[in-house]
PDB file of N, CA and C in Angstrom:
ATOM      1  N   UNK R 467      37.215 -29.656   5.806  1.00  0.00           N
ATOM      2  CA  UNK R 467      35.895 -30.670   5.907  1.00  0.00           C
ATOM      3  C   UNK R 467      34.992 -30.346   7.065  1.00  0.00           C
ATOM      4  N   UNK R 468      33.248 -30.016   6.796  1.00  0.00           N
ATOM      5  CA  UNK R 468      32.457 -28.967   8.080  1.00  0.00           C
ATOM      6  C   UNK R 468      32.043 -30.321   8.866  1.00  0.00           C
ATOM      7  N   UNK R 469      32.715 -30.871   9.987  1.00  0.00           N
ATOM      8  CA  UNK R 469      31.666 -31.646  10.535  1.00  0.00           C
ATOM      9  C   UNK R 469      30.360 -31.472  11.315  1.00  0.00           C
ATOM     10  N   UNK R 470      29.740 -30.957  10.336  1.00  0.00           N
ATOM     11  CA  UNK R 470      28.084 -30.777  11.591  1.00  0.00           C
ATOM     12  C   UNK R 470      28.048 -31.838  12.324  1.00  0.00           C
ATOM     13  N   UNK R 471      27.839 -31.204  13.720  1.00  0.00           N
ATOM     14  CA  UNK R 471      26.874 -32.714  14.937  1.00  0.00           C
ATOM     15  C   UNK R 471      25.912 -31.917  16.015  1.00  0.00           C
ATOM     16  N   UNK R 472      25.018 -32.055  16.145  1.00  0.00           N
ATOM     17  CA  UNK R 472      24.088 -32.195  17.245  1.00  0.00           C
ATOM     18  C   UNK R 472      24.065 -32.956  18.147  1.00  0.00           C
ATOM     19  N   UNK R 473      22.710 -32.168  18.957  1.00  0.00           N
ATOM     20  CA  UNK R 473      23.200 -33.596  20.126  1.00  0.00           C
ATOM     21  C   UNK R 473      22.631 -34.737  20.034  1.00  0.00           C
ATOM     22  N   UNK R 474      22.933 -35.643  20.926  1.00  0.00           N
ATOM     23  CA  UNK R 474      21.875 -36.773  20.691  1.00  0.00           C
ATOM     24  C   UNK R 474      22.666 -37.458  19.465  1.00  0.00           C
ATOM     25  N   UNK R 475      23.252 -37.007  19.125  1.00  0.00           N
ATOM     26  CA  UNK R 475      23.705 -37.692  17.807  1.00  0.00           C
ATOM     27  C   UNK R 475      25.281 -38.689  18.069  1.00  0.00           C
ATOM     28  N   UNK R 476      25.678 -40.318  17.250  1.00  0.00           N
ATOM     29  CA  UNK R 476      26.120 -40.991  18.273  1.00  0.00           C
ATOM     30  C   UNK R 476      27.686 -40.475  16.392  1.00  0.00           C
ATOM     31  N   UNK R 477      28.379 -40.467  17.333  1.00  0.00           N
ATOM     32  CA  UNK R 477      29.684 -39.782  16.723  1.00  0.00           C
ATOM     33  C   UNK R 477      30.715 -41.542  17.142  1.00  0.00           C
ATOM     34  N   UNK R 478      31.504 -41.378  15.541  1.00  0.00           N
ATOM     35  CA  UNK R 478      33.180 -42.086  15.745  1.00  0.00           C
ATOM     36  C   UNK R 478      34.492 -41.379  16.313  1.00  0.00           C
ATOM     37  N   UNK R 479      34.961 -41.466  17.397  1.00  0.00           N
ATOM     38  CA  UNK R 479      35.968 -40.436  17.462  1.00  0.00           C
ATOM     39  C   UNK R 479      37.266 -41.641  16.956  1.00  0.00           C
ATOM     40  N   UNK R 480      38.234 -41.079  16.601  1.00  0.00           N
ATOM     41  CA  UNK R 480      39.425 -41.637  16.198  1.00  0.00           C
ATOM     42  C   UNK R 480      40.114 -42.480  16.976  1.00  0.00           C
ATOM     43  N   UNK R 481      40.164 -41.740  18.304  1.00  0.00           N
ATOM     44  CA  UNK R 481      41.143 -43.823  19.344  1.00  0.00           C
ATOM     45  C   UNK R 481      40.182 -43.625  19.812  1.00  0.00           C
ATOM     46  N   UNK R 482      39.715 -45.428  20.365  1.00  0.00           N
ATOM     47  CA  UNK R 482      38.546 -45.753  20.676  1.00  0.00           C
ATOM     48  C   UNK R 482      39.209 -45.314  22.253  1.00  0.00           C
ATOM     49  N   UNK R 483      38.302 -45.802  22.937  1.00  0.00           N
ATOM     50  CA  UNK R 483      38.563 -45.638  24.463  1.00  0.00           C
ATOM     51  C   UNK R 483      39.544 -46.959  25.691  1.00  0.00           C
ATOM     52  N   UNK R 484      39.894 -46.379  26.398  1.00  0.00           N
ATOM     53  CA  UNK R 484      40.125 -47.845  26.804  1.00  0.00           C
ATOM     54  C   UNK R 484      39.093 -49.292  27.442  1.00  0.00           C
ATOM     55  N   UNK R 485      37.786 -48.741  27.906  1.00  0.00           N
ATOM     56  CA  UNK R 485      36.975 -50.104  27.069  1.00  0.00           C
ATOM     57  C   UNK R 485      37.022 -50.802  25.826  1.00  0.00           C
ATOM     58  N   UNK R 486      37.532 -50.950  25.273  1.00  0.00           N
ATOM     59  CA  UNK R 486      37.618 -50.587  23.445  1.00  0.00           C
ATOM     60  C   UNK R 486      37.187 -50.107  22.615  1.00  0.00           C
ATOM     61  N   UNK R 487      35.824 -49.412  22.909  1.00  0.00           N
ATOM     62  CA  UNK R 487      35.075 -49.075  21.677  1.00  0.00           C
ATOM     63  C   UNK R 487      35.529 -47.578  21.062  1.00  0.00           C
ATOM     64  N   UNK R 488      34.789 -47.220  19.920  1.00  0.00           N
ATOM     65  CA  UNK R 488      35.436 -45.760  19.619  1.00  0.00           C
ATOM     66  C   UNK R 488      33.756 -45.382  19.616  1.00  0.00           C
ATOM     67  N   UNK R 489      32.531 -45.797  20.104  1.00  0.00           N
ATOM     68  CA  UNK R 489      31.360 -45.529  19.825  1.00  0.00           C
ATOM     69  C   UNK R 489      31.074 -44.297  20.602  1.00  0.00           C
ATOM     70  N   UNK R 490      30.703 -42.731  20.474  1.00  0.00           N
ATOM     71  CA  UNK R 490      29.659 -42.380  21.555  1.00  0.00           C
ATOM     72  C   UNK R 490      28.542 -41.719  21.636  1.00  0.00           C
ATOM     73  N   UNK R 491      27.652 -40.815  22.124  1.00  0.00           N
ATOM     74  CA  UNK R 491      26.345 -40.428  22.289  1.00  0.00           C
ATOM     75  C   UNK R 491      26.815 -38.698  22.872  1.00  0.00           C
ATOM     76  N   UNK R 492      26.568 -38.139  21.855  1.00  0.00           N
ATOM     77  CA  UNK R 492      26.608 -36.199  22.011  1.00  0.00           C
ATOM     78  C   UNK R 492      25.451 -36.138  23.593  1.00  0.00           C
ATOM     79  N   UNK R 493      25.616 -35.439  24.327  1.00  0.00           N
ATOM     80  CA  UNK R 493      25.044 -35.089  25.107  1.00  0.00           C
ATOM     81  C   UNK R 493      24.666 -33.283  26.006  1.00  0.00           C
ATOM     82  N   UNK R 494      25.840 -33.104  25.357  1.00  0.00           N
ATOM     83  CA  UNK R 494      25.698 -31.280  25.881  1.00  0.00           C
ATOM     84  C   UNK R 494      26.997 -30.489  24.116  1.00  0.00           C
ATOM     85  N   UNK R 495      25.999 -29.427  23.838  1.00  0.00           N
ATOM     86  CA  UNK R 495      26.798 -29.184  23.026  1.00  0.00           C
ATOM     87  C   UNK R 495      26.297 -27.548  23.764  1.00  0.00           C
ATOM     88  N   UNK R 496      28.043 -26.978  23.311  1.00  0.00           N
ATOM     89  CA  UNK R 496      28.474 -25.963  23.383  1.00  0.00           C
ATOM     90  C   UNK R 496      29.714 -25.188  23.038  1.00  0.00           C
ATOM     91  N   UNK R 497      29.995 -24.352  24.267  1.00  0.00           N
ATOM     92  CA  UNK R 497      31.397 -24.019  24.220  1.00  0.00           C
ATOM     93  C   UNK R 497      32.122 -25.631  24.300  1.00  0.00           C
ATOM     94  N   UNK R 498      31.261 -26.069  25.515  1.00  0.00           N
ATOM     95  CA  UNK R 498      32.022 -27.484  25.805  1.00  0.00           C
ATOM     96  C   UNK R 498      31.237 -28.711  24.846  1.00  0.00           C
ATOM     97  N   UNK R 499      31.630 -29.872  24.807  1.00  0.00           N
ATOM     98  CA  UNK R 499      31.312 -31.232  24.368  1.00  0.00           C
ATOM     99  C   UNK R 499      31.134 -31.937  25.551  1.00  0.00           C
ATOM    100  N   UNK R 500      29.748 -32.494  25.172  1.00  0.00           N
ATOM    101  CA  UNK R 500      30.245 -33.875  26.437  1.00  0.00           C
ATOM    102  C   UNK R 500      29.396 -34.738  25.514  1.00  0.00           C
ATOM    103  N   UNK R 501      30.694 -36.045  25.928  1.00  0.00           N
ATOM    104  CA  UNK R 501      29.973 -37.057  25.515  1.00  0.00           C
ATOM    105  C   UNK R 501      29.618 -38.856  26.185  1.00  0.00           C
ATOM    106  N   UNK R 502      29.673 -39.542  25.523  1.00  0.00           N
ATOM    107  CA  UNK R 502      29.159 -40.534  26.704  1.00  0.00           C
ATOM    108  C   UNK R 502      29.478 -42.128  25.336  1.00  0.00           C
ATOM    109  N   UNK R 503      30.322 -42.903  26.231  1.00  0.00           N
ATOM    110  CA  UNK R 503      30.556 -44.328  26.375  1.00  0.00           C
ATOM    111  C   UNK R 503      29.383 -45.105  25.864  1.00  0.00           C
ATOM    112  N   UNK R 504      29.537 -45.356  25.155  1.00  0.00           N
ATOM    113  CA  UNK R 504      27.650 -46.310  24.527  1.00  0.00           C
ATOM    114  C   UNK R 504      28.171 -47.914  25.122  1.00  0.00           C
ATOM    115  N   UNK R 505      29.276 -48.452  25.481  1.00  0.00           N
ATOM    116  CA  UNK R 505      30.246 -49.614  26.187  1.00  0.00           C
ATOM    117  C   UNK R 505      29.445 -49.245  27.451  1.00  0.00           C
ATOM    118  N   UNK R 506      30.635 -48.563  27.960  1.00  0.00           N
ATOM    119  CA  UNK R 506      30.916 -48.642  29.206  1.00  0.00           C
ATOM    120  C   UNK R 506      30.208 -47.279  30.118  1.00  0.00           C
ATOM    121  N   UNK R 507      29.585 -46.310  29.595  1.00  0.00           N
ATOM    122  CA  UNK R 507      28.781 -44.859  29.941  1.00  0.00           C
ATOM    123  C   UNK R 507      29.447 -44.074  30.291  1.00  0.00           C
ATOM    124  N   UNK R 508      30.924 -43.650  30.370  1.00  0.00           N
ATOM    125  CA  UNK R 508      31.208 -42.603  31.153  1.00  0.00           C
ATOM    126  C   UNK R 508      31.390 -41.446  30.245  1.00  0.00           C
ATOM    127  N   UNK R 509      31.598 -40.940  30.754  1.00  0.00           N
ATOM    128  CA  UNK R 509      31.458 -39.518  30.479  1.00  0.00           C
ATOM    129  C   UNK R 509      32.171 -38.435  30.537  1.00  0.00           C
ATOM    130  N   UNK R 510      32.942 -37.637  28.776  1.00  0.00           N
ATOM    131  CA  UNK R 510      33.726 -36.359  29.275  1.00  0.00           C
ATOM    132  C   UNK R 510      33.351 -35.836  28.566  1.00  0.00           C
ATOM    133  N   UNK R 511      34.343 -34.976  29.316  1.00  0.00           N
ATOM    134  CA  UNK R 511      34.183 -32.793  28.837  1.00  0.00           C
ATOM    135  C   UNK R 511      35.388 -32.719  27.711  1.00  0.00           C
ATOM    136  N   UNK R 512      35.185 -32.076  26.472  1.00  0.00           N
ATOM    137  CA  UNK R 512      35.869 -31.536  25.811  1.00  0.00           C
ATOM    138  C   UNK R 512      35.622 -30.336  25.211  1.00  0.00           C
ATOM    139  N   UNK R 513      36.315 -29.189  24.584  1.00  0.00           N
ATOM    140  CA  UNK R 513      36.517 -28.081  24.406  1.00  0.00           C
ATOM    141  C   UNK R 513      36.625 -28.181  22.585  1.00  0.00           C
ATOM    142  N   UNK R 514      34.981 -27.586  22.113  1.00  0.00           N
ATOM    143  CA  UNK R 514      34.899 -28.346  21.189  1.00  0.00           C
ATOM    144  C   UNK R 514      35.874 -28.064  20.123  1.00  0.00           C
ATOM    145  N   UNK R 515      36.573 -27.213  19.883  1.00  0.00           N
ATOM    146  CA  UNK R 515      38.485 -27.149  18.697  1.00  0.00           C
ATOM    147  C   UNK R 515      38.532 -29.068  18.864  1.00  0.00           C
ATOM    148  N   UNK R 516      39.078 -29.496  20.229  1.00  0.00           N
ATOM    149  CA  UNK R 516      39.769 -30.403  20.333  1.00  0.00           C
ATOM    150  C   UNK R 516      38.151 -31.854  19.666  1.00  0.00           C
ATOM    151  N   UNK R 517      37.301 -30.846  20.258  1.00  0.00           N
ATOM    152  CA  UNK R 517      36.473 -32.725  19.742  1.00  0.00           C
ATOM    153  C   UNK R 517      36.123 -33.163  18.354  1.00  0.00           C
ATOM    154  N   UNK R 518      36.457 -31.552  17.876  1.00  0.00           N
ATOM    155  CA  UNK R 518      36.370 -31.683  16.318  1.00  0.00           C
ATOM    156  C   UNK R 518      37.138 -32.299  15.144  1.00  0.00           C
ATOM    157  N   UNK R 519      38.172 -31.253  16.909  1.00  0.00           N
ATOM    158  CA  UNK R 519      39.871 -32.411  15.530  1.00  0.00           C
ATOM    159  C   UNK R 519      39.971 -33.899  16.013  1.00  0.00           C
ATOM    160  N   UNK R 520      39.247 -34.373  17.099  1.00  0.00           N
ATOM    161  CA  UNK R 520      39.571 -35.459  17.344  1.00  0.00           C
ATOM    162  C   UNK R 520      38.723 -36.832  16.736  1.00  0.00           C
ATOM    163  N   UNK R 521      37.221 -36.300  16.133  1.00  0.00           N
ATOM    164  CA  UNK R 521      36.472 -36.552  15.784  1.00  0.00           C
ATOM    165  C   UNK R 521      36.255 -37.371  13.920  1.00  0.00           C
ATOM    166  N   UNK R 522      36.077 -38.293  14.242  1.00  0.00           N
ATOM    167  CA  UNK R 522      36.057 -39.224  12.783  1.00  0.00           C
ATOM    168  C   UNK R 522      35.013 -39.641  11.595  1.00  0.00           C
ATOM    169  N   UNK R 523      33.642 -39.647  12.140  1.00  0.00           N
ATOM    170  CA  UNK R 523      32.609 -39.342  11.919  1.00  0.00           C
ATOM    171  C   UNK R 523      31.605 -39.125  12.570  1.00  0.00           C
ATOM    172  N   UNK R 524      29.667 -38.679  12.313  1.00  0.00           N
ATOM    173  CA  UNK R 524      29.196 -38.886  12.727  1.00  0.00           C
ATOM    174  C   UNK R 524      28.402 -39.760  12.652  1.00  0.00           C
ATOM    175  N   UNK R 525      27.093 -39.615  12.911  1.00  0.00           N
ATOM    176  CA  UNK R 525      26.098 -40.941  12.831  1.00  0.00           C
ATOM    177  C   UNK R 525      24.934 -40.484  13.069  1.00  0.00           C
ATOM    178  N   UNK R 526      23.583 -39.964  12.576  1.00  0.00           N
ATOM    179  CA  UNK R 526      23.064 -38.979  12.795  1.00  0.00           C
ATOM    180  C   UNK R 526      21.645 -39.915  13.692  1.00  0.00           C
ATOM    181  N   UNK R 527      21.357 -39.853  13.952  1.00  0.00           N
ATOM    182  CA  UNK R 527      20.427 -39.856  15.341  1.00  0.00           C
ATOM    183  C   UNK R 527      19.087 -39.825  14.854  1.00  0.00           C
ATOM    184  N   UNK R 528      18.068 -41.118  14.684  1.00  0.00           N
ATOM    185  CA  UNK R 528      17.668 -40.618  14.104  1.00  0.00           C
ATOM    186  C   UNK R 528      15.882 -39.697  14.550  1.00  0.00           C
ATOM    187  N   UNK R 529      16.399 -39.679  15.883  1.00  0.00           N
ATOM    188  CA  UNK R 529      14.872 -38.606  16.800  1.00  0.00           C
ATOM    189  C   UNK R 529      15.071 -37.652  16.392  1.00  0.00           C
ATOM    190  N   UNK R 530      17.080 -36.664  15.318  1.00  0.00           N
ATOM    191  CA  UNK R 530      17.224 -35.430  15.118  1.00  0.00           C
ATOM    192  C   UNK R 530      16.823 -35.536  13.573  1.00  0.00           C
ATOM    193  N   UNK R 531      16.097 -36.659  13.289  1.00  0.00           N
ATOM    194  CA  UNK R 531      16.469 -36.185  11.398  1.00  0.00           C
ATOM    195  C   UNK R 531      14.805 -36.563  11.084  1.00  0.00           C
ATOM    196  N   UNK R 532      14.113 -36.321  12.145  1.00  0.00           N
ATOM    197  CA  UNK R 532      12.222 -36.150  11.423  1.00  0.00           C
ATOM    198  C   UNK R 532      12.222 -34.763  11.776  1.00  0.00           C
TER     199      UNK R 532
END
């Protein structure tokens, strides 16, 4: 199962954040992936392998689809 993601995509992670939501926005893509919580604004960074393991679903952003 290949989960492709791009910068500024919204993603749903497997486990919810402490604030109660599991909806995040990708703010940096490289060897590491930086994501920002859409509810509280907290940003976390994790390596790409860990991110793809914890990723549940990618919601494409309208900006990248055009």
